[in-house]
PDB file of C-alpha atoms in Angstrom:
ATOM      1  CA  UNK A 190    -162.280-215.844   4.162  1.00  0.00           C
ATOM      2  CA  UNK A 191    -159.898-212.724   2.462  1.00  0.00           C
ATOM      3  CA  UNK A 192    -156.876-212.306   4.487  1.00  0.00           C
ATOM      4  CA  UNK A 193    -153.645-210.243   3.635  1.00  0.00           C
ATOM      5  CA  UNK A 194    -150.565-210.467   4.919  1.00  0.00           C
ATOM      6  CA  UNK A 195    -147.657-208.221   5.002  1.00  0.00           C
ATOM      7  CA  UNK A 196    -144.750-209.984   5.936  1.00  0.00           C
ATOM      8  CA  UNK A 197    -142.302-207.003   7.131  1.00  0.00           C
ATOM      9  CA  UNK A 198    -143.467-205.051   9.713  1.00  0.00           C
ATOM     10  CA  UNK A 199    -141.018-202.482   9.519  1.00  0.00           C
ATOM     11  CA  UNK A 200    -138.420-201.577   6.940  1.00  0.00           C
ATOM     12  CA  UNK A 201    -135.565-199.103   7.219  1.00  0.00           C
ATOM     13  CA  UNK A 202    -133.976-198.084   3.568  1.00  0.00           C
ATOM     14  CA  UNK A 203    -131.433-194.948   3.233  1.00  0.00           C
ATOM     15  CA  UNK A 204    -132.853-192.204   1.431  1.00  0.00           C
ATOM     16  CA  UNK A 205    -131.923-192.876  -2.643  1.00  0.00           C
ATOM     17  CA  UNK A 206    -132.207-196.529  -1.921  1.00  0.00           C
ATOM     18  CA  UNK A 207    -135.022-198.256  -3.792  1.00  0.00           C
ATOM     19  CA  UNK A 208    -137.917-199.740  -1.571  1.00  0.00           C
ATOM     20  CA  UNK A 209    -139.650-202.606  -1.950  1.00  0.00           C
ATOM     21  CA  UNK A 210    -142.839-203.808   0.587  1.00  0.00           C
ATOM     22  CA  UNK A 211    -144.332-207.327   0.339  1.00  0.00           C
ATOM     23  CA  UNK A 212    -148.155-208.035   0.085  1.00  0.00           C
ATOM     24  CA  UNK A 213    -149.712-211.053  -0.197  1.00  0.00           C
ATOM     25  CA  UNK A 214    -153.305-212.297  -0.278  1.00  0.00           C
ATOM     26  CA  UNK A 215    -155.506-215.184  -0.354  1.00  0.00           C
ATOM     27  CA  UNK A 216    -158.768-214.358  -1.772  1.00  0.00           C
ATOM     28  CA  UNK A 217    -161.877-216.704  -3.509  1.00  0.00           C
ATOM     29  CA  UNK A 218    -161.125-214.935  -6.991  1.00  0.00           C
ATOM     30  CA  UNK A 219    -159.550-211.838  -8.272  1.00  0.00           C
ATOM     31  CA  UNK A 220    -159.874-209.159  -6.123  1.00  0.00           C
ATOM     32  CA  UNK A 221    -159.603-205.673  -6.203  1.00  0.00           C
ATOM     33  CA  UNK A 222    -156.232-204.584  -4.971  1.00  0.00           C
ATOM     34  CA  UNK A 223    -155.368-201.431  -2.907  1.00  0.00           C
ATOM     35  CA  UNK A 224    -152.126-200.102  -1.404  1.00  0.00           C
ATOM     36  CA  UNK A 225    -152.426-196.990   0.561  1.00  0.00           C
ATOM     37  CA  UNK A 226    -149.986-194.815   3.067  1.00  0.00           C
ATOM     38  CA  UNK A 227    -151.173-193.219   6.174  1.00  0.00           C
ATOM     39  CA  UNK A 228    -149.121-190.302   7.408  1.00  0.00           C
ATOM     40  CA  UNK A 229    -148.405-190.307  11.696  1.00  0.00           C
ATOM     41  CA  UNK A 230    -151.891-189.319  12.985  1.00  0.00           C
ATOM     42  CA  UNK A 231    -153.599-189.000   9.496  1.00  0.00           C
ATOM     43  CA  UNK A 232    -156.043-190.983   7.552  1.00  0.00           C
ATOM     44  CA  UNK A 233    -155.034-192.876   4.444  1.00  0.00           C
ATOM     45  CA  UNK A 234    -154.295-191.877   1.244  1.00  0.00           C
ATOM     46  CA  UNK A 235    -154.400-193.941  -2.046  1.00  0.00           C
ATOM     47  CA  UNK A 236    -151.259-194.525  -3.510  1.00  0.00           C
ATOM     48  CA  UNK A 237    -152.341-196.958  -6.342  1.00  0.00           C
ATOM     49  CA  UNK A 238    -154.767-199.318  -7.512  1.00  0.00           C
ATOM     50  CA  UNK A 239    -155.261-202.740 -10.076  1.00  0.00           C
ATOM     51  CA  UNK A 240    -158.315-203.503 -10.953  1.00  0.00           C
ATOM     52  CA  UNK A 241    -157.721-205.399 -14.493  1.00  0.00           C
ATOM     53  CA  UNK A 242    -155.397-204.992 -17.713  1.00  0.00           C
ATOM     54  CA  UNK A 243    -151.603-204.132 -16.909  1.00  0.00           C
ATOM     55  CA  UNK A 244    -150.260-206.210 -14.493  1.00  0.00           C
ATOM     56  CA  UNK A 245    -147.865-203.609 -13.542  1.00  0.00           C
ATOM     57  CA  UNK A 246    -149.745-200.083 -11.679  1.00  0.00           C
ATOM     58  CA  UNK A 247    -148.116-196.983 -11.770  1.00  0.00           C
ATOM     59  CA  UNK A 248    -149.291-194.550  -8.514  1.00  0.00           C
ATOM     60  CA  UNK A 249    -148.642-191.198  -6.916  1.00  0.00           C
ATOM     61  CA  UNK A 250    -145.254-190.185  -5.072  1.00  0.00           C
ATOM     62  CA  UNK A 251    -143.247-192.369  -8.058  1.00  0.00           C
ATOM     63  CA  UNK A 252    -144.582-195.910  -6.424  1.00  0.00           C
ATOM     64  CA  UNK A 253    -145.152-198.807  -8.549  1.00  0.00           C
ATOM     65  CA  UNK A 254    -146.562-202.163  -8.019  1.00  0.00           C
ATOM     66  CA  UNK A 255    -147.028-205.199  -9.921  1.00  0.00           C
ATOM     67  CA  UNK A 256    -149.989-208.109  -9.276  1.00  0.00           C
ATOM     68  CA  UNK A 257    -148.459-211.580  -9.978  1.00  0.00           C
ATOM     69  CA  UNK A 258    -151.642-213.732  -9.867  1.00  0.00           C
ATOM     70  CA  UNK A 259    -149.868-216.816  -9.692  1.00  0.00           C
ATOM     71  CA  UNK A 260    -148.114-215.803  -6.670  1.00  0.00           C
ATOM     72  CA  UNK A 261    -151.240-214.127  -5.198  1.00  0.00           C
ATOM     73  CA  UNK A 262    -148.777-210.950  -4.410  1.00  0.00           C
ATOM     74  CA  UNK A 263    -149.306-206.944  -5.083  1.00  0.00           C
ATOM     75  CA  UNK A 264    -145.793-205.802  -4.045  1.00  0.00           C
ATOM     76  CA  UNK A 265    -145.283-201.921  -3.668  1.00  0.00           C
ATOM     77  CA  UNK A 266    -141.981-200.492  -4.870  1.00  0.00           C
ATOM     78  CA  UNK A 267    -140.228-197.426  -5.365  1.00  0.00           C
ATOM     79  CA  UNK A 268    -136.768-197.139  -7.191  1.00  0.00           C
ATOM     80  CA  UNK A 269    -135.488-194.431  -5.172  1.00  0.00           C
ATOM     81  CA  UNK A 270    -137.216-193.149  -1.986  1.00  0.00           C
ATOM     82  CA  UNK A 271    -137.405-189.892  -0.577  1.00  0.00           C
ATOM     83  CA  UNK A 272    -137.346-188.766   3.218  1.00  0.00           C
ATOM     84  CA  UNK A 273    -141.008-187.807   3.089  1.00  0.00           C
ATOM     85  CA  UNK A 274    -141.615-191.538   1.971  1.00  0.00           C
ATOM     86  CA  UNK A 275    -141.423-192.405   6.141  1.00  0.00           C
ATOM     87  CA  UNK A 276    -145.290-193.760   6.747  1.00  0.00           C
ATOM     88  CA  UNK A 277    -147.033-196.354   7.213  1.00  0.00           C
ATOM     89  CA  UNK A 278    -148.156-198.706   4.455  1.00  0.00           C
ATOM     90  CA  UNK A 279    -151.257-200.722   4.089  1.00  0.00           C
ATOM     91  CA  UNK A 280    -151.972-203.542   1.481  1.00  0.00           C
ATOM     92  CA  UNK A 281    -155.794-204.008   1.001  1.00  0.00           C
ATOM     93  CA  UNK A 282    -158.498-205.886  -0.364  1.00  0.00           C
ATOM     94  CA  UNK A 283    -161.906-206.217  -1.848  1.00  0.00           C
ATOM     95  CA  UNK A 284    -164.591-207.383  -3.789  1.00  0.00           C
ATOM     96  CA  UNK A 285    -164.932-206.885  -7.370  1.00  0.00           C
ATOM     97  CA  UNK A 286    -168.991-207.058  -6.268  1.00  0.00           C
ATOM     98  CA  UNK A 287    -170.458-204.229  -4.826  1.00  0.00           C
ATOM     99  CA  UNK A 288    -169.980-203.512  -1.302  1.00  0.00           C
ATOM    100  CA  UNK A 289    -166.460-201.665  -1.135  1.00  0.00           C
ATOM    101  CA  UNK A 290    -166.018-203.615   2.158  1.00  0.00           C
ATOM    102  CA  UNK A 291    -162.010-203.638   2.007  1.00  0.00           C
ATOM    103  CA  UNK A 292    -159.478-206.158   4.190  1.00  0.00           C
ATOM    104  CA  UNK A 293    -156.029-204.906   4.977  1.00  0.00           C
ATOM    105  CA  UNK A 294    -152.595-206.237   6.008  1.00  0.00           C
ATOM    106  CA  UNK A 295    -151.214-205.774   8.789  1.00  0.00           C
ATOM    107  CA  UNK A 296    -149.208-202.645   7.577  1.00  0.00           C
ATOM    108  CA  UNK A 297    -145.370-202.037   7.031  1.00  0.00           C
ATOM    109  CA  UNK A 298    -143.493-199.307   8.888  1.00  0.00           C
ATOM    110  CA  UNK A 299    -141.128-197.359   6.725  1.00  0.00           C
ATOM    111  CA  UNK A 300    -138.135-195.487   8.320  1.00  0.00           C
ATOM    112  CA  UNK A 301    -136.124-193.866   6.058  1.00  0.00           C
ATOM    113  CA  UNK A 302    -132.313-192.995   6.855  1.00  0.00           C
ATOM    114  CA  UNK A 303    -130.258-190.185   5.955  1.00  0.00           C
TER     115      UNK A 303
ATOM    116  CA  UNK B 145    -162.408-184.738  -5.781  1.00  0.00           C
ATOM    117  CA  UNK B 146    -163.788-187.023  -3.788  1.00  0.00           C
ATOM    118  CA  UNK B 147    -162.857-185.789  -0.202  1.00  0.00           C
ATOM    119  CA  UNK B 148    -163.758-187.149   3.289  1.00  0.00           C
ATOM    120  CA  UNK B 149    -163.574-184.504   6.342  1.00  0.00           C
ATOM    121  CA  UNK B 150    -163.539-186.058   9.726  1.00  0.00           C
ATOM    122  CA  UNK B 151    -164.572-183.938  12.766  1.00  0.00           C
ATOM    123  CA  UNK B 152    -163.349-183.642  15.040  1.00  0.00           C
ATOM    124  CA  UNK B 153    -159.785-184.652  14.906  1.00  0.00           C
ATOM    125  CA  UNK B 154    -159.064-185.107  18.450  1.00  0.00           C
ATOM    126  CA  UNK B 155    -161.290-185.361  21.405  1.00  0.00           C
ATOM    127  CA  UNK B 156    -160.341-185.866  25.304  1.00  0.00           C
ATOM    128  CA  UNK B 157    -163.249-186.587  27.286  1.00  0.00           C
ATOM    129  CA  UNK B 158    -164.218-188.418  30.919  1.00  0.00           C
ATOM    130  CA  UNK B 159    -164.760-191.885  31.044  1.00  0.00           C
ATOM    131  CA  UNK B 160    -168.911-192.128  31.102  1.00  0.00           C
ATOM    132  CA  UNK B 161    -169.593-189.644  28.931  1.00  0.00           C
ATOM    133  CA  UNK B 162    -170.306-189.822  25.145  1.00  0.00           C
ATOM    134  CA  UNK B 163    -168.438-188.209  22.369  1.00  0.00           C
ATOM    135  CA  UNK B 164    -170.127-188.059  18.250  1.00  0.00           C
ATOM    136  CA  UNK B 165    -167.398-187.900  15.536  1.00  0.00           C
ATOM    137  CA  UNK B 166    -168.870-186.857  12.498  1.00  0.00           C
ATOM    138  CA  UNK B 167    -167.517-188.203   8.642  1.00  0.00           C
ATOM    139  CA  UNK B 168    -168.333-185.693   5.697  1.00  0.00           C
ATOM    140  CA  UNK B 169    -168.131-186.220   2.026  1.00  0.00           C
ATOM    141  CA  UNK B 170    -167.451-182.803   1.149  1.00  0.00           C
ATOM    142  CA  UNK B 171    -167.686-183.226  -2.802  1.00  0.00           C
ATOM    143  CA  UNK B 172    -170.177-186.035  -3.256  1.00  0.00           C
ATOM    144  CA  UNK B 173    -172.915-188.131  -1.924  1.00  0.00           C
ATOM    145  CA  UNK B 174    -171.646-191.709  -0.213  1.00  0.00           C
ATOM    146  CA  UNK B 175    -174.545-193.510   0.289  1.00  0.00           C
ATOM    147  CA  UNK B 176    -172.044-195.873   2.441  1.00  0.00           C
ATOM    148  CA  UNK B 177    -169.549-195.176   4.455  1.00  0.00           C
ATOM    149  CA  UNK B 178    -167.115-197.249   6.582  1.00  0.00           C
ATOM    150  CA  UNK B 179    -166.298-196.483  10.050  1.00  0.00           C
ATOM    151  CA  UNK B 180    -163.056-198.220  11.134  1.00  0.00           C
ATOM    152  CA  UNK B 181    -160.984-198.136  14.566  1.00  0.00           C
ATOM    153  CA  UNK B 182    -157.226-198.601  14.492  1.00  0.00           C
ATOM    154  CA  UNK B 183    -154.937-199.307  17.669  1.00  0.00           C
ATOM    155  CA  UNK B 184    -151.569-197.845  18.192  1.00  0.00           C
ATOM    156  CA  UNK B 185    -149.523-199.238  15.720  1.00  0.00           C
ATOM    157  CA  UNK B 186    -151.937-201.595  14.402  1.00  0.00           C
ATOM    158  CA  UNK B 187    -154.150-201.788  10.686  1.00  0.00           C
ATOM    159  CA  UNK B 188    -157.587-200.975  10.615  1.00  0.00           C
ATOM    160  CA  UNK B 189    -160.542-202.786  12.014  1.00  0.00           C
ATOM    161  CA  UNK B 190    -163.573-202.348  10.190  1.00  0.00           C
ATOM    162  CA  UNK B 191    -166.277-201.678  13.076  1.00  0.00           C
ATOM    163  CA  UNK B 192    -169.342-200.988  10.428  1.00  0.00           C
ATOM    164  CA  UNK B 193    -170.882-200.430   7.334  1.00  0.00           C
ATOM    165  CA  UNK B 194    -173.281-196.752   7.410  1.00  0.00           C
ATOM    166  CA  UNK B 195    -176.168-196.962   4.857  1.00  0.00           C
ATOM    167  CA  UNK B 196    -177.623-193.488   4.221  1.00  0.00           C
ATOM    168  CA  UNK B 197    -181.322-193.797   5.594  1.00  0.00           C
ATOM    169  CA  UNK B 198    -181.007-197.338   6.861  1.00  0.00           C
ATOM    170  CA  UNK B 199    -179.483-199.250  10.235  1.00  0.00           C
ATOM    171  CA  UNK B 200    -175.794-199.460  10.133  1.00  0.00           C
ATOM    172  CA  UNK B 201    -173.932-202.910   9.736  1.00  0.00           C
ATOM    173  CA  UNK B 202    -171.879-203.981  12.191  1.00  0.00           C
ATOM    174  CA  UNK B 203    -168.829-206.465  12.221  1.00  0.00           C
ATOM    175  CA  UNK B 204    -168.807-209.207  14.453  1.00  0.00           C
ATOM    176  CA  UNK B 205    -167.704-208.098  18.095  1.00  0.00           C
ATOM    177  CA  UNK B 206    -168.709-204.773  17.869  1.00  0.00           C
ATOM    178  CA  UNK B 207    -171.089-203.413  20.056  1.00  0.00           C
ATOM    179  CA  UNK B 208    -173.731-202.025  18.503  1.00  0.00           C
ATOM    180  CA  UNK B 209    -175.316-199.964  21.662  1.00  0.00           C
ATOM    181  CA  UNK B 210    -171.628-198.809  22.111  1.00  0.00           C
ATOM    182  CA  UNK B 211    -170.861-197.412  19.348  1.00  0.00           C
ATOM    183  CA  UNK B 212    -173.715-196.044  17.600  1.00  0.00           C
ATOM    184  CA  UNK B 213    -173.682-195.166  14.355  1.00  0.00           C
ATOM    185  CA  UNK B 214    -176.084-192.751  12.075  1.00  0.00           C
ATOM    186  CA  UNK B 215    -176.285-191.933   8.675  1.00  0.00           C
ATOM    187  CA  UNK B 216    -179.161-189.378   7.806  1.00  0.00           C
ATOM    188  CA  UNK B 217    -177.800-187.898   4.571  1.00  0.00           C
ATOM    189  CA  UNK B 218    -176.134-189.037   1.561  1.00  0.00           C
ATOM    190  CA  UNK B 219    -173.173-186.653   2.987  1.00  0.00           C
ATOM    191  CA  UNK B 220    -173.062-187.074   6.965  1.00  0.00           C
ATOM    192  CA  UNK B 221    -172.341-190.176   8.766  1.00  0.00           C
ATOM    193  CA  UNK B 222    -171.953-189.940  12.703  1.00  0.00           C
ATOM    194  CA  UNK B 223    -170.256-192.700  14.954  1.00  0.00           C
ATOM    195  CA  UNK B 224    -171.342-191.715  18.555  1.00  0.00           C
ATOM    196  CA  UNK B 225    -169.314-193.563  21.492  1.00  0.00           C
ATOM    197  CA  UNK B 226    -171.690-194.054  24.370  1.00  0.00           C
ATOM    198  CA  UNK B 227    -170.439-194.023  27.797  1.00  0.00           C
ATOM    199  CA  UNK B 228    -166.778-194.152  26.416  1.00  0.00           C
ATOM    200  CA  UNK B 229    -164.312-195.758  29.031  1.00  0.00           C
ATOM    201  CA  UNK B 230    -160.834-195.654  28.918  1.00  0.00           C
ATOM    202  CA  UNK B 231    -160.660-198.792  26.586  1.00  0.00           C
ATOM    203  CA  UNK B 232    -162.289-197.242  23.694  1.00  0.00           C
ATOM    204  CA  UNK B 233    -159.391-194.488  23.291  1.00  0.00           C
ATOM    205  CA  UNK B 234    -157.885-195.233  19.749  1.00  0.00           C
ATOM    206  CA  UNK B 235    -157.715-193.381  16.193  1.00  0.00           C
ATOM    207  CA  UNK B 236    -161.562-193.835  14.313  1.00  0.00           C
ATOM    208  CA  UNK B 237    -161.073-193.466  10.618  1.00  0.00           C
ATOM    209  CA  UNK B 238    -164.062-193.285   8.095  1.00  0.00           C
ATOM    210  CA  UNK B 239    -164.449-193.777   4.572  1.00  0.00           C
ATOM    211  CA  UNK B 240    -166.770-193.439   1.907  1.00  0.00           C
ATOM    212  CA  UNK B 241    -167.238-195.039  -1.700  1.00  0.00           C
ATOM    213  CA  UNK B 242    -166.422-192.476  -4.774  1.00  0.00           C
ATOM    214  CA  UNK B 243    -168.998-190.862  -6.647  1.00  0.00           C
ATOM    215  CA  UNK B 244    -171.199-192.651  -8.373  1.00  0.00           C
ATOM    216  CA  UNK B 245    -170.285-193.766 -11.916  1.00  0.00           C
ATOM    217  CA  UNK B 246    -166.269-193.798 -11.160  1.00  0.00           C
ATOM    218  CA  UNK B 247    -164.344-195.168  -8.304  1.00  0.00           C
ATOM    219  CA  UNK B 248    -167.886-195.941  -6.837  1.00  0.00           C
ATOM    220  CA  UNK B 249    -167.494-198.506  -9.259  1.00  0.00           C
ATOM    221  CA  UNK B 250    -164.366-199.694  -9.006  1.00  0.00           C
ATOM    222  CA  UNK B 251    -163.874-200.247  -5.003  1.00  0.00           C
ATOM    223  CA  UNK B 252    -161.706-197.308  -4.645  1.00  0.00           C
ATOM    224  CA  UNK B 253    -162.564-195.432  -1.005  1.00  0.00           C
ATOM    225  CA  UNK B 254    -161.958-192.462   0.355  1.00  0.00           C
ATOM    226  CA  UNK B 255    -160.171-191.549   3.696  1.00  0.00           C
ATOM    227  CA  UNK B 256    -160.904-189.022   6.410  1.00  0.00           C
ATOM    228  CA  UNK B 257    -157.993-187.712   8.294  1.00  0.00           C
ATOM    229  CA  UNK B 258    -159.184-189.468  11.625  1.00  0.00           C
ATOM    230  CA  UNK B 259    -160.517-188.708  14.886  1.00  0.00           C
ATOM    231  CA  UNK B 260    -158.129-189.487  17.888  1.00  0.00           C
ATOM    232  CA  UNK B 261    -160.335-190.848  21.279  1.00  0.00           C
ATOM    233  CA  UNK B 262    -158.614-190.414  24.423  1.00  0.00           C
ATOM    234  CA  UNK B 263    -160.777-191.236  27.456  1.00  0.00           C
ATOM    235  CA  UNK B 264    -159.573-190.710  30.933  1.00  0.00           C
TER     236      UNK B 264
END
């Protein structure tokens, strides 16, 4: 069965920091890979996606992140984050078949400091 | 593109009663959509699958009398919460596959903004 695991739960960076947020997965084959941020008391938006080709995604809001198939990891970063960068972050999964039916981490709370 | 409306996106009702949250695609047809129920300060539980013009798939655990779930167009899909108790107060999100030909393609979905349950 997928699974993905996000091993920080929270993260506090001061604002001009960079950011990083850990994902891993364990999936039967190459997956579709997701990372989306989810505002207090909002749905999710879609900050980036990897599908095939570059191994390294660029998104929206300046995040980056980079699938390392040997290491089974999507990590999310951002060189320098912003105050409005405070959310929640999800990790997720799916099938490159159809069915869309996507597994996410756990999440990462991200408090960002003055 | 490509946006989900969820309606509505906060709802306070008695414990017994029963409370429909509707999921739109506003800009294309999603002939699935995913209902999903998240706990404070938890990820998302996908409760069910919603097939436009067919029965709904549910996830293991999940009631299906309890939370019932109909799609009857390729741009509604409504999760109704029978005799809600207290216990089914959380944040229900929905989401729909992209339009057909791109990201419905590619396993990108869309997200409402979420429905907040609070039964007392």
């Amino acid at each position: 069965a997928q699974s993905v695991t996000q091993p920080d739960i929270h993260i506090t960076v001061s604002e001009g920091a960079s950011l990083e947020l850990r994902c891993n997965y364990s999936y039967g084959a190459t997956p579709y890979l997701f990372w989306y941020v989810q505002s207090p008391g909002q749905g999710l938006q879609l900050l980036l996606k990897y599908f095939s080709g570059d191994t390294l995604v660029q998104g929206i809001k300046g995040f980056e992140a980079e699938f390392k198939r040997s290491q089974s990891s999507f990590n999310l970063r951002k060189p320098s984050v912003h105050w409005s960068d405070a959310a929640e972050y999800f990790c997720a999964v799916g099938p490159r078949a159809a069915g869309n039916k996507l597994t996410f981490g756990g999440g990462t709370r991200v408090l960002v400091k003055p | 593109g490509a946006v989900v409306s969820q309606h509505p996106s906060w709802v306070i009702c008695k414990s017994g009663t029963s409370v429909k949250i509707e999921c739109r695609s506003l800009d294309f047809q999603a002939t699935t959509m995913f209902w999903y129920r998240q706990f404070p300060k938890q990820s998302l539980m996908l409760m069910a699958t919603s097939n436009e013009g067919s029965k709904a798939t549910y996830e293991q655990g999940v009631e299906k009398d309890k939370f019932l779930i109909n799609h009857a167009s390729l741009t509604l899909s409504t999760l109704t919460v029978t005799s809600a108790h207290p216990e089914d107060s959380s944040f229900y999100i929905c989401s729909a596959r992209g339009p057909a030909g791109g990201s419905a393609n590619t396993g990108e979905l869309f997200f409402g903004e979420g429905s907040r349950l609070t039964v007392l």
